[in-house]
Coordinates of C-alpha atoms and ligand atoms in Angstrom, one line a residue:
X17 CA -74.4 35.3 -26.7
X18 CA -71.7 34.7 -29.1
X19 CA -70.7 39.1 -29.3
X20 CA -70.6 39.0 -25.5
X21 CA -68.5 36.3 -25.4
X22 CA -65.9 37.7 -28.1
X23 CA -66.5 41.4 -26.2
X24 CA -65.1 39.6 -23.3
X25 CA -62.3 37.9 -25.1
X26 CA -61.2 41.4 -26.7
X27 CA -60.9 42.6 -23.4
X28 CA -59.0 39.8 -22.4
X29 CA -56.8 40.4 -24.8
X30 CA -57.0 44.2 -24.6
X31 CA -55.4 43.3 -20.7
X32 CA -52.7 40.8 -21.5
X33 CA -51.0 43.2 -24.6
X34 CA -51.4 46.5 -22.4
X35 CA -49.5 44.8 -19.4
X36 CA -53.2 45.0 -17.3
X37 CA -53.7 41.6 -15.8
X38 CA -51.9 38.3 -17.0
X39 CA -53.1 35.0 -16.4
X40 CA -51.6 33.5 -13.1
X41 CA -48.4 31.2 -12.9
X42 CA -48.4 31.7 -16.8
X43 CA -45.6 30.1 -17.8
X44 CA -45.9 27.0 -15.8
X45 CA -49.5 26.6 -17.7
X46 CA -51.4 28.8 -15.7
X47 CA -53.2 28.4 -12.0
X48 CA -56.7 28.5 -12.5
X49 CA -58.8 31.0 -10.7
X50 CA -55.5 33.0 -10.4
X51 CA -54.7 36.7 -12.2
X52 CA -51.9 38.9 -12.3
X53 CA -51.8 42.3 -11.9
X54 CA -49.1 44.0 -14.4
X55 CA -48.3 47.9 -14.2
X56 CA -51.4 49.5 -15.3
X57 CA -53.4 46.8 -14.3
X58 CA -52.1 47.5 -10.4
X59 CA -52.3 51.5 -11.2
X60 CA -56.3 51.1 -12.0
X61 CA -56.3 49.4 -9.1
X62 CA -55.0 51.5 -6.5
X63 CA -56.8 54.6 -8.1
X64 CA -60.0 52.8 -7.5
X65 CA -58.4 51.5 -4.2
X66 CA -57.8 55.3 -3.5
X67 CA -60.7 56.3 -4.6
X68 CA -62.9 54.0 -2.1
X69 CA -60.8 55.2 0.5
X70 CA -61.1 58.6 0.2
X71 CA -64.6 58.8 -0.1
X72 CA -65.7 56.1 2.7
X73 CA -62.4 56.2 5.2
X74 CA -60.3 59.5 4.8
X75 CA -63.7 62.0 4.0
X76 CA -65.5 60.9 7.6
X77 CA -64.7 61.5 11.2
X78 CA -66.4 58.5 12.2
X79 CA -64.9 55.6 9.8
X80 CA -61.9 53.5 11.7
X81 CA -59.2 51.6 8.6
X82 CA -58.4 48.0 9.8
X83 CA -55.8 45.9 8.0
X84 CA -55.9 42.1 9.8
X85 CA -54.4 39.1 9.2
X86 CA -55.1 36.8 6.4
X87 CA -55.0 33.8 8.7
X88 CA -57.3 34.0 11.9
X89 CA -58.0 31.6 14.1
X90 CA -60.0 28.5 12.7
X91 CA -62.9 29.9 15.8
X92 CA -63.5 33.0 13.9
X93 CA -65.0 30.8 10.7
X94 CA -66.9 28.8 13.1
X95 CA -68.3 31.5 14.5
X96 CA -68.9 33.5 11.6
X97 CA -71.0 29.9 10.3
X98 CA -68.3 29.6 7.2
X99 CA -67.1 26.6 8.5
X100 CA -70.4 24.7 8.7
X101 CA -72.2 26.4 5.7
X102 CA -69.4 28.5 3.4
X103 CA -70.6 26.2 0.6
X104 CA -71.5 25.8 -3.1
X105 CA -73.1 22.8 -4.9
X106 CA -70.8 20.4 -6.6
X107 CA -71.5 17.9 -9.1
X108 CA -69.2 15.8 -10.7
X109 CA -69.4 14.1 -14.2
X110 CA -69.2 10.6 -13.9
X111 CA -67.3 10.1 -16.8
X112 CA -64.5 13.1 -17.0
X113 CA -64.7 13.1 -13.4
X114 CA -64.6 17.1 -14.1
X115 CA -66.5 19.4 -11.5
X116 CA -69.1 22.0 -11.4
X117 CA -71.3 24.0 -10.0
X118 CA -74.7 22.1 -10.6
X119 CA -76.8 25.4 -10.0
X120 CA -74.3 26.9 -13.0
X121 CA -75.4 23.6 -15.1
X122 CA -79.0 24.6 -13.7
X123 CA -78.5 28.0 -14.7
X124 CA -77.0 27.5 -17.9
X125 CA -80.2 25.1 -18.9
X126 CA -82.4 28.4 -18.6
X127 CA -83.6 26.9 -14.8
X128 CA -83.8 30.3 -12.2
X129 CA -81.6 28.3 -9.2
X130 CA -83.0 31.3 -6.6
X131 CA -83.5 29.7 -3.4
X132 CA -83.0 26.3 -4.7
X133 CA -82.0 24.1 -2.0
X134 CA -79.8 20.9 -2.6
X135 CA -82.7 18.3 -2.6
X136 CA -84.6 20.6 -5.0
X137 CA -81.4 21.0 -7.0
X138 CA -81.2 17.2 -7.4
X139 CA -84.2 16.4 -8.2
X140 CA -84.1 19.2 -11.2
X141 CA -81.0 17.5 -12.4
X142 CA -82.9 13.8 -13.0
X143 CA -86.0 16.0 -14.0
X144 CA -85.1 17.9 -16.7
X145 CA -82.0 15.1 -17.8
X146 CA -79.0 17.2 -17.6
X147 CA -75.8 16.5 -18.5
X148 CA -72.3 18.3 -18.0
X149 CA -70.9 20.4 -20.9
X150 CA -68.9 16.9 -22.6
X151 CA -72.5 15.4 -22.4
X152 CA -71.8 12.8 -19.5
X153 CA -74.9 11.6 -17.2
X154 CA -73.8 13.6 -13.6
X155 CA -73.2 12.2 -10.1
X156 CA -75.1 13.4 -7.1
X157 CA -74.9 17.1 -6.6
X158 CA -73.2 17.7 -2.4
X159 CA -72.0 21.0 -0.9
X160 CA -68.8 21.7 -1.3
X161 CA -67.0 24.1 1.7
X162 CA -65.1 26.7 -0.5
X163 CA -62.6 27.8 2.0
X164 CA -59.0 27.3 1.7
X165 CA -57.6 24.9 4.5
X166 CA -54.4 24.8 5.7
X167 CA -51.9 24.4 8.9
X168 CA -49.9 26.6 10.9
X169 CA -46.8 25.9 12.4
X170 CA -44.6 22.2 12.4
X171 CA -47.3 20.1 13.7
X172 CA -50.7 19.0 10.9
X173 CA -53.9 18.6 13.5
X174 CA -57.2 19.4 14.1
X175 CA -55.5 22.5 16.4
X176 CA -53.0 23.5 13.8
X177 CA -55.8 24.2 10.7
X178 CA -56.5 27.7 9.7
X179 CA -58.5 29.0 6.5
X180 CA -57.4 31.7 4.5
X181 CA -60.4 34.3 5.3
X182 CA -63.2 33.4 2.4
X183 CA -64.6 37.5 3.5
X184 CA -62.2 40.5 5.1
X185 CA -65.5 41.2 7.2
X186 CA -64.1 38.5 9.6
X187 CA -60.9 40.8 10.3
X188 CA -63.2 43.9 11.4
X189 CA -65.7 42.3 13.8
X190 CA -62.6 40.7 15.9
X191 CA -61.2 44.1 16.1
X192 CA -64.5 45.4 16.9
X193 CA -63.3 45.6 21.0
X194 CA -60.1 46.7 20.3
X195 CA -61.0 49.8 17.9
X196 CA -63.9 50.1 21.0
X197 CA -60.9 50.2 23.8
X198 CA -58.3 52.2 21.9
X199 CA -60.3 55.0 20.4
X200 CA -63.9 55.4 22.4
X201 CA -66.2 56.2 19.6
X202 CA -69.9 56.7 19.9
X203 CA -72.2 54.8 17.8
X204 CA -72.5 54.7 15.0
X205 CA -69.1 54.2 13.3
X206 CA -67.6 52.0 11.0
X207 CA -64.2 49.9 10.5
X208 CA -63.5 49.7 6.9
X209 CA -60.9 47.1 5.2
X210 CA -59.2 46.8 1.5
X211 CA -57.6 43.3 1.3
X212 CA -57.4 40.1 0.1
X213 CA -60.1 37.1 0.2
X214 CA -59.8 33.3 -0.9
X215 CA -62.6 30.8 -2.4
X216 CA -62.0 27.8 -3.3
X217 CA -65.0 28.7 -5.9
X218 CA -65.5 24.9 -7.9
X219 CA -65.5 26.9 -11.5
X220 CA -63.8 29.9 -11.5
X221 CA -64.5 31.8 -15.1
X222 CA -65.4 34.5 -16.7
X223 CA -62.0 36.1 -16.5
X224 CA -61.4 38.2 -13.3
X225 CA -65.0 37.5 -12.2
X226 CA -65.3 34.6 -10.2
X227 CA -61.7 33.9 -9.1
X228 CA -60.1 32.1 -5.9
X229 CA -58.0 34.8 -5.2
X230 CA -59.9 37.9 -4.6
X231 CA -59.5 41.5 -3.2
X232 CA -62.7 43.6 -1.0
X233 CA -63.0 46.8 0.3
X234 CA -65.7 46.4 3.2
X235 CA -67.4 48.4 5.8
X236 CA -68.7 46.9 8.6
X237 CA -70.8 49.8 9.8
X238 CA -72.1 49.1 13.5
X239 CA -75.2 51.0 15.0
X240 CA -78.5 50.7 17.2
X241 CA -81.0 48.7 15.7
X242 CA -82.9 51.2 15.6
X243 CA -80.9 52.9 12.8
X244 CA -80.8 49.9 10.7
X245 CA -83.4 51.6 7.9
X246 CA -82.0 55.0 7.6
X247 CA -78.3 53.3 7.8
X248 CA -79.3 50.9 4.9
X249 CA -80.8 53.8 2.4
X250 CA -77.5 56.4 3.2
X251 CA -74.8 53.5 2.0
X252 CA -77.5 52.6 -1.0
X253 CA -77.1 55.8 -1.9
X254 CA -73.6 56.3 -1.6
X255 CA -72.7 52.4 -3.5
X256 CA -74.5 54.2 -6.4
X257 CA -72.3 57.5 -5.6
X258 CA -69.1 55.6 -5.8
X259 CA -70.1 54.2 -8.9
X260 CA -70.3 57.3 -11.1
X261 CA -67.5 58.5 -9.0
X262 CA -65.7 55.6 -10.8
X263 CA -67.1 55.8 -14.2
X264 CA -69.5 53.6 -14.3
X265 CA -72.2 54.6 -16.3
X266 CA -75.8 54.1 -14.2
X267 CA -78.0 52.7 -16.8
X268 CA -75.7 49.5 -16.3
X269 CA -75.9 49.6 -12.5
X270 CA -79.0 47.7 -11.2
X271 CA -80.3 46.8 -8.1
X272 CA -81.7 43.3 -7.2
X273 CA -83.6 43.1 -3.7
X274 CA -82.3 39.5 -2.8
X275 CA -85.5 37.7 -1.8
X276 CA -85.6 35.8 2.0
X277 CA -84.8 32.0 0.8
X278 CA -81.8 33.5 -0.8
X279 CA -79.9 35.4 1.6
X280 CA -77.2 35.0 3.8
X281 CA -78.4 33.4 7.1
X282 CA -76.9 36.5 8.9
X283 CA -78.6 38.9 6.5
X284 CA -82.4 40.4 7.2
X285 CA -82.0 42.4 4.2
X286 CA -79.5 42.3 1.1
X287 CA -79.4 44.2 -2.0
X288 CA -76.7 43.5 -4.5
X289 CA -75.8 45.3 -7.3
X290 CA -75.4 44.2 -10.7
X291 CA -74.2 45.3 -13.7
X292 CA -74.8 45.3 -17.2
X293 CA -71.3 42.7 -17.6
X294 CA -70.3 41.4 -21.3
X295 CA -71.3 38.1 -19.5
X296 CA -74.5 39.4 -18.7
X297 CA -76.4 41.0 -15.7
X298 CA -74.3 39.5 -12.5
X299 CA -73.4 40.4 -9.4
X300 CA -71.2 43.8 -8.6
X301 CA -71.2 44.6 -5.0
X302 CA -73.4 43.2 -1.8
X303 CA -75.2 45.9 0.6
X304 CA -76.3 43.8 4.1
X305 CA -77.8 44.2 6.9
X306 CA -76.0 42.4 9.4
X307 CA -77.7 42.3 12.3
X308 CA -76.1 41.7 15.4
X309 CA -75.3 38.3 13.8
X310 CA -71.3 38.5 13.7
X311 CA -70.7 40.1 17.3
X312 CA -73.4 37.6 19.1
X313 CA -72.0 34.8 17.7
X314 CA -68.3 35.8 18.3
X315 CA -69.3 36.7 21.9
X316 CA -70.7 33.2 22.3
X317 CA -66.9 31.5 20.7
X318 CA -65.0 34.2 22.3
X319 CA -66.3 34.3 25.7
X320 CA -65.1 38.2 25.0
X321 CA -67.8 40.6 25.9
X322 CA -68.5 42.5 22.7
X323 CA -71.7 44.6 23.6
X324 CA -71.1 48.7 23.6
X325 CA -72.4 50.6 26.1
X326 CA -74.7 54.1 25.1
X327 CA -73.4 56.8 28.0
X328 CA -76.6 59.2 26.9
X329 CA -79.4 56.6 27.6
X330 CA -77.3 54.4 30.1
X331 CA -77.7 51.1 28.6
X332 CA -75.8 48.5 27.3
X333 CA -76.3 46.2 23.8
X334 CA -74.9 44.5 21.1
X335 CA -74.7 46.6 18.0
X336 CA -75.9 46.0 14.7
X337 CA -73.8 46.1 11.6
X338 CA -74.6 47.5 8.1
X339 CA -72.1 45.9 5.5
X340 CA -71.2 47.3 2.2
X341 CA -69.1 45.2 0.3
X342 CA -67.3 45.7 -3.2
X343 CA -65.3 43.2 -4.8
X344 CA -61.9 44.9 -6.6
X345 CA -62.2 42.6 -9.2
X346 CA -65.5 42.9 -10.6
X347 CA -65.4 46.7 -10.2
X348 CA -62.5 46.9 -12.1
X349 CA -63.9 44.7 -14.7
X350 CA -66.9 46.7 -14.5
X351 CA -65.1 49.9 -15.5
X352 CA -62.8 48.1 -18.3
X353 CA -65.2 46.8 -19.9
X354 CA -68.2 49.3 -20.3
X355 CA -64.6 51.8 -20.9
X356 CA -64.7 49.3 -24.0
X357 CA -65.2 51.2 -26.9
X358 CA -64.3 50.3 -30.9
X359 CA -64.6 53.6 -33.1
X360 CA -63.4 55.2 -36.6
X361 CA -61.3 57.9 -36.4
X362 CA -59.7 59.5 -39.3
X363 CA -60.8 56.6 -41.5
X364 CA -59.3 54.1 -39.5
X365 CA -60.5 51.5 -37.5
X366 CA -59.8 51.7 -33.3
X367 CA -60.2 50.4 -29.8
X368 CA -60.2 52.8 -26.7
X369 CA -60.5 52.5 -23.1
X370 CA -63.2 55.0 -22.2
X371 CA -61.9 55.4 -18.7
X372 CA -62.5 58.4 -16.4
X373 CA -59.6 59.9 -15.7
X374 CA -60.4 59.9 -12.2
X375 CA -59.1 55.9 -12.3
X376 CA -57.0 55.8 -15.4
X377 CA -53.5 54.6 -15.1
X378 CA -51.9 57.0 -17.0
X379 CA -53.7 60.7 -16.8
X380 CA -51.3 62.3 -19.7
X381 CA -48.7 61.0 -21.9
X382 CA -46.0 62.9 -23.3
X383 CA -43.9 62.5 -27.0
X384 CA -42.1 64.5 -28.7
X385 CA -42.5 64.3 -32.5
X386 CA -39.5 62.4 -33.6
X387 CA -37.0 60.5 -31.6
X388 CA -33.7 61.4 -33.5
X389 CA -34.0 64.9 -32.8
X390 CA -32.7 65.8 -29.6
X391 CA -34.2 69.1 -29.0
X392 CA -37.3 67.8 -29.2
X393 CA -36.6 65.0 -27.1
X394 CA -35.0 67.6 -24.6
X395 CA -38.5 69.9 -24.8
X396 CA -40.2 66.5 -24.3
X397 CA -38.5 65.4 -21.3
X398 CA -38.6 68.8 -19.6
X399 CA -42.6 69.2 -20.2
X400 CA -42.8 65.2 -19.0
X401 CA -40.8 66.7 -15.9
X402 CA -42.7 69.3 -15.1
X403 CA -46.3 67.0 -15.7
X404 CA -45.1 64.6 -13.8
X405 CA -44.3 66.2 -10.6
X406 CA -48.0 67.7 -10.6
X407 CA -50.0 65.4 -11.9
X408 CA -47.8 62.0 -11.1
X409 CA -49.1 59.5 -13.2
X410 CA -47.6 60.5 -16.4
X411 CA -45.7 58.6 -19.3
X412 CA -43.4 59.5 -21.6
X413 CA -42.9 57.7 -25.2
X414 CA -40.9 57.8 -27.6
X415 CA -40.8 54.2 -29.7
X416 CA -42.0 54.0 -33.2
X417 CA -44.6 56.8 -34.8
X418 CA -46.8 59.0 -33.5
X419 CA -49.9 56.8 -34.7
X420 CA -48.8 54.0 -33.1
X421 CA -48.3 55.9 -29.6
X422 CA -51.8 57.2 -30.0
X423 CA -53.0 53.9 -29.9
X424 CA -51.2 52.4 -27.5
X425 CA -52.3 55.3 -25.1
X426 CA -55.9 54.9 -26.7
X427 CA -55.8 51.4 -25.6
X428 CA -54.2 52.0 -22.1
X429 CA -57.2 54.7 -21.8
X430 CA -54.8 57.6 -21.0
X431 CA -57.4 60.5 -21.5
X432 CA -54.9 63.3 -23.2
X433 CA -51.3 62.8 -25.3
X434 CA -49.3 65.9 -25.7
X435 CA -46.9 66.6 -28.5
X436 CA -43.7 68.4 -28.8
X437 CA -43.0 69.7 -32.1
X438 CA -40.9 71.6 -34.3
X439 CA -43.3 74.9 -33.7
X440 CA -43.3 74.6 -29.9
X441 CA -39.2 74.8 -30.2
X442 CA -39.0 77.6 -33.0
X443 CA -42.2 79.6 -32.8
X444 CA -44.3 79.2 -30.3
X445 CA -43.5 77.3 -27.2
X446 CA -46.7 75.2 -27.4
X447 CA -47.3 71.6 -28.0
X448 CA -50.7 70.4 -29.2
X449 CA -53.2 68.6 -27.0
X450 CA -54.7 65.2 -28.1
X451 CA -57.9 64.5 -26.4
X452 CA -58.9 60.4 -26.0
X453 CA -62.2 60.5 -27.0
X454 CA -62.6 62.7 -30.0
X455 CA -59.1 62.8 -31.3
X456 CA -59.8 66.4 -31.6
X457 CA -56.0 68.1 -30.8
X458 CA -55.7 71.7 -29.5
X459 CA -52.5 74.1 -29.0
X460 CA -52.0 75.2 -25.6
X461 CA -49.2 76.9 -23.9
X462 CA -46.7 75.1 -21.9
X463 CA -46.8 77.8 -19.1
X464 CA -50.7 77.0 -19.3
X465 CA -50.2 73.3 -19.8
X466 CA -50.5 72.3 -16.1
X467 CA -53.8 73.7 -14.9
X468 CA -55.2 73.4 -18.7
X469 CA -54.9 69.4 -18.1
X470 CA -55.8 69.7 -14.4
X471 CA -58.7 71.2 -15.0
X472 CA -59.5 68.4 -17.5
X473 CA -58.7 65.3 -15.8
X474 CA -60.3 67.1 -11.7
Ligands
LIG515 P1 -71.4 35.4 -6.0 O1 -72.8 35.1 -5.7 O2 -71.2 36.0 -7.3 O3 -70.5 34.2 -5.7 P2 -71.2 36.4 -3.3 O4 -72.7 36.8 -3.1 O5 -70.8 35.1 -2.8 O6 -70.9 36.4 -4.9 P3 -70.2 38.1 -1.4 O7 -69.9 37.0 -0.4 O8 -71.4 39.0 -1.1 O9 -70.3 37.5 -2.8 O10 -68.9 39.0 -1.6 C1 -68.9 40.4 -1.7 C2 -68.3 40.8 -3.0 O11 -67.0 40.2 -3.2 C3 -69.1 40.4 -4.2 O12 -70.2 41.4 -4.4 C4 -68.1 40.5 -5.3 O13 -67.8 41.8 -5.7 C5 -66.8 40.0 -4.6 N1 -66.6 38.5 -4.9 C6 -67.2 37.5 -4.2 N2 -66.7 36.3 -4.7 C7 -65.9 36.6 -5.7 C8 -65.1 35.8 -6.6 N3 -65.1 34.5 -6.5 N4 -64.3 36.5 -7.5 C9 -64.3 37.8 -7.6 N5 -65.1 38.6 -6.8 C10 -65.8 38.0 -5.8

């Protein structure tokens, strides 16, 4: 328990020195449940962003992007059921006041909390005597609603609240009739979203984990019923796909068959994903099967006809709606920290980012052996040039020895350094190759340097 906690804290540390994430409102003593993105932290990001795009939106003729409002109408959560039952168990200390989540306590006490319901969750508390972390007897364990509340506009009433959207789902299925009206496809298609979510979760932790501020890339996939099996198996398939795409290893990514008591009470099937975190095997991604769940119920709020109708068989229905979900977040820390990796090279202790270049923020980085000497700084710069308008994410640096850049680029995970030295000036206009993993360098032409590292990092 103790490694995985200090893995976790070397990452954490790993991301605040390399400018990846930084705690939220920082210097005003943090915001809890809050991160911030810093440059290569937002450049992992979108490449993973892109990635997930690409494969789900821009690849396929019959996925539809959405990007919709944060705040939606207050009737879209009551539809949806977040309003009435978006909640978590909270229990309070009766001392600290402080608050958790009693099936975490549960949890934490070696109890499985699967399809515990409240009642059952209370009576474990009394039954097995436990206490909060500071060792203080515990209230009553309620449900908390995790949504964010708020108002719009001058006047606070029951008609001004909104809620931040706790899911971007929400977003799709409202624009369900409008992607319908404006671009006629035939079933089965999908509207697909990258955007940001807010829970008011009661104990954010575990570093970008469980935070209140989130970001998801969901599809909300609609189809006959009929299709719901076949559906189902083709996104499995392609979760585990977009996985290796990103570099997660597979022996880490698992699949849990959620059991009936503990899904969603819009789901008739849910498998999430876990993976192998420092913290333990959690939860990745969600894969649901919707039914027709959302677009019932927001035909019911609505009183707007959402039901599709099949010109080949002549009859009209509601469709159903497969929903992959991935958190940003967790993927992200997925990939950082099984990219974790502490080695020796060349007798010397070192810590690297094992990242596939596919999603690292910086593909190549360029030095030229010593700063003070301007013709190599000139070579440098030119090669940097030349990089950088094919390959774009590309860094030059030239602060402090080489060592020390190595490093630093080891750390940031950028998979190859190259190296302009006195030979490639006076002999023979080549500059030596570093590669990440190995440390093993190679000379290679600089008229060859461009596809040499293409080919490397495609
Ligand atoms: P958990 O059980 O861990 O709270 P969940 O089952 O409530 O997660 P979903 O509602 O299925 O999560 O959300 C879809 C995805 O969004 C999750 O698989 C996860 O990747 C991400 N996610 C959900 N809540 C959070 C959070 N608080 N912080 C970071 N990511 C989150």
């Amino acid at each position: 328990m103790e490694k995985k906690n200090s893995v976790m804290e070397e990452i954490i540390s790993l991301c605040k020195r390399r400018g990846f994430i930084y705690q939220g409102s920082e210097i005003y003593g943090g915001l809890a449940g809050t991160w911030d993105y810093g440059p290569y932290g937002v450049a992992l990001k979108k490449n993973i962003e892109n990635t997930w795009w690409k494969r789900f939106v821009t690849d396929r003729e019959d996925m539809y992007g959405v990007d919709a409002a944060i705040l939606m109408n207050q009737n879209v959560w009551k539809a949806s059921g977040h309003v009435a039952g978006f909640a978590d168990p909270l229990v309070e200390d009766l001392k600290t006041k402080k608050r958790y989540r009693a099936d975490h306590l549960l949890e934490d006490n070696g109890v499985d909390v699967k399809g515990l319901t409240l009642d059952k969750i209370n009576a474990l508390i009394k039954e097995k005597g436990i206490k909060s972390p500071d060792g203080n007897a515990l209230g009553e364990a309620r449900q908390f609603n995790m949504m964010f509340k708020t108002n719009i506009g001058a006047i606070e009433d029951d008609s001004s609240v909104v809620y931040l959207r706790p899911e971007t789902a929400g977003g799709m299925f409202v624009n369900f009739k409008n992607i319908l009206d404006t671009f006629h496809p035939k079933l089965p298609f999908g509207t697909a979203q990258i955007g940001k979510a807010f829970r008011n979760e009661i104990a954010p932790r575990d570093f970008i984990f469980r935070v209140r501020e989130l970001e998801q890339m969901e599809i909300e996939y609609f189809i006959h019923p009929d299709a719901w099996k076949e559906t189902f198996e083709s996104f499995r398939k392609e979760m585990h796909e977009f996985a290796t795409e990103v570099g997660l290893p597979s022996t880490k990514v698992h699949e849990l068959e959620v059991a009936d008591e503990d899904r969603a009470h819009y789901s008739k099937r849910t498998i999430d994903f876990e993976f192998d975190f420092p913290i333990g095997k959690k939860e990745l991604w969600g894969l649901a099967y919707r039914t027709d769940f959302d677009l019932q119920s927001h035909t019911r709020e609505s009183k707007v006809d959402l039901s599709y109708f099949d010109e080949a068989n002549k009859t009209r229905f509601v469709p159903h709606v497969i929903e992959p979900s991935f958190g940003v977040g967790r993927t992200m820390l997925a990939i950082i920290s099984s990219a974790y990796t502490e080695d020796e090279l060349g007798g010397e202790k070192r810590i690297y980012l094992k990242l596939s270049p596919k999603v690292a923020p910086v593909k190549v980085a360029v030095f030229p052996l010593l700063k003070n000497k301007p013709e190599l700084v000139n070579k440098a710069r030119e090669v940097f040039s030349s990089l950088k308008k094919e390959i774009g994410n590309v860094e030059f640096d030239d602060n402090g020895n080489i060592g020390k850049r190595y490093r630093r680029q080891d750390e940031i995970g950028t998979p190859f350094c190259v190296t302009i030295d006195f030979d490639t000036i006076e002999k023979d206009d080549s500059v030596t190759v570093r590669d990440r993993d190995s440390g093993n360098q190679e000379r290679v032409k600089i008229s060859e340097l461009i596809s040499y590292i293409k080919e490397k990092i495609s």
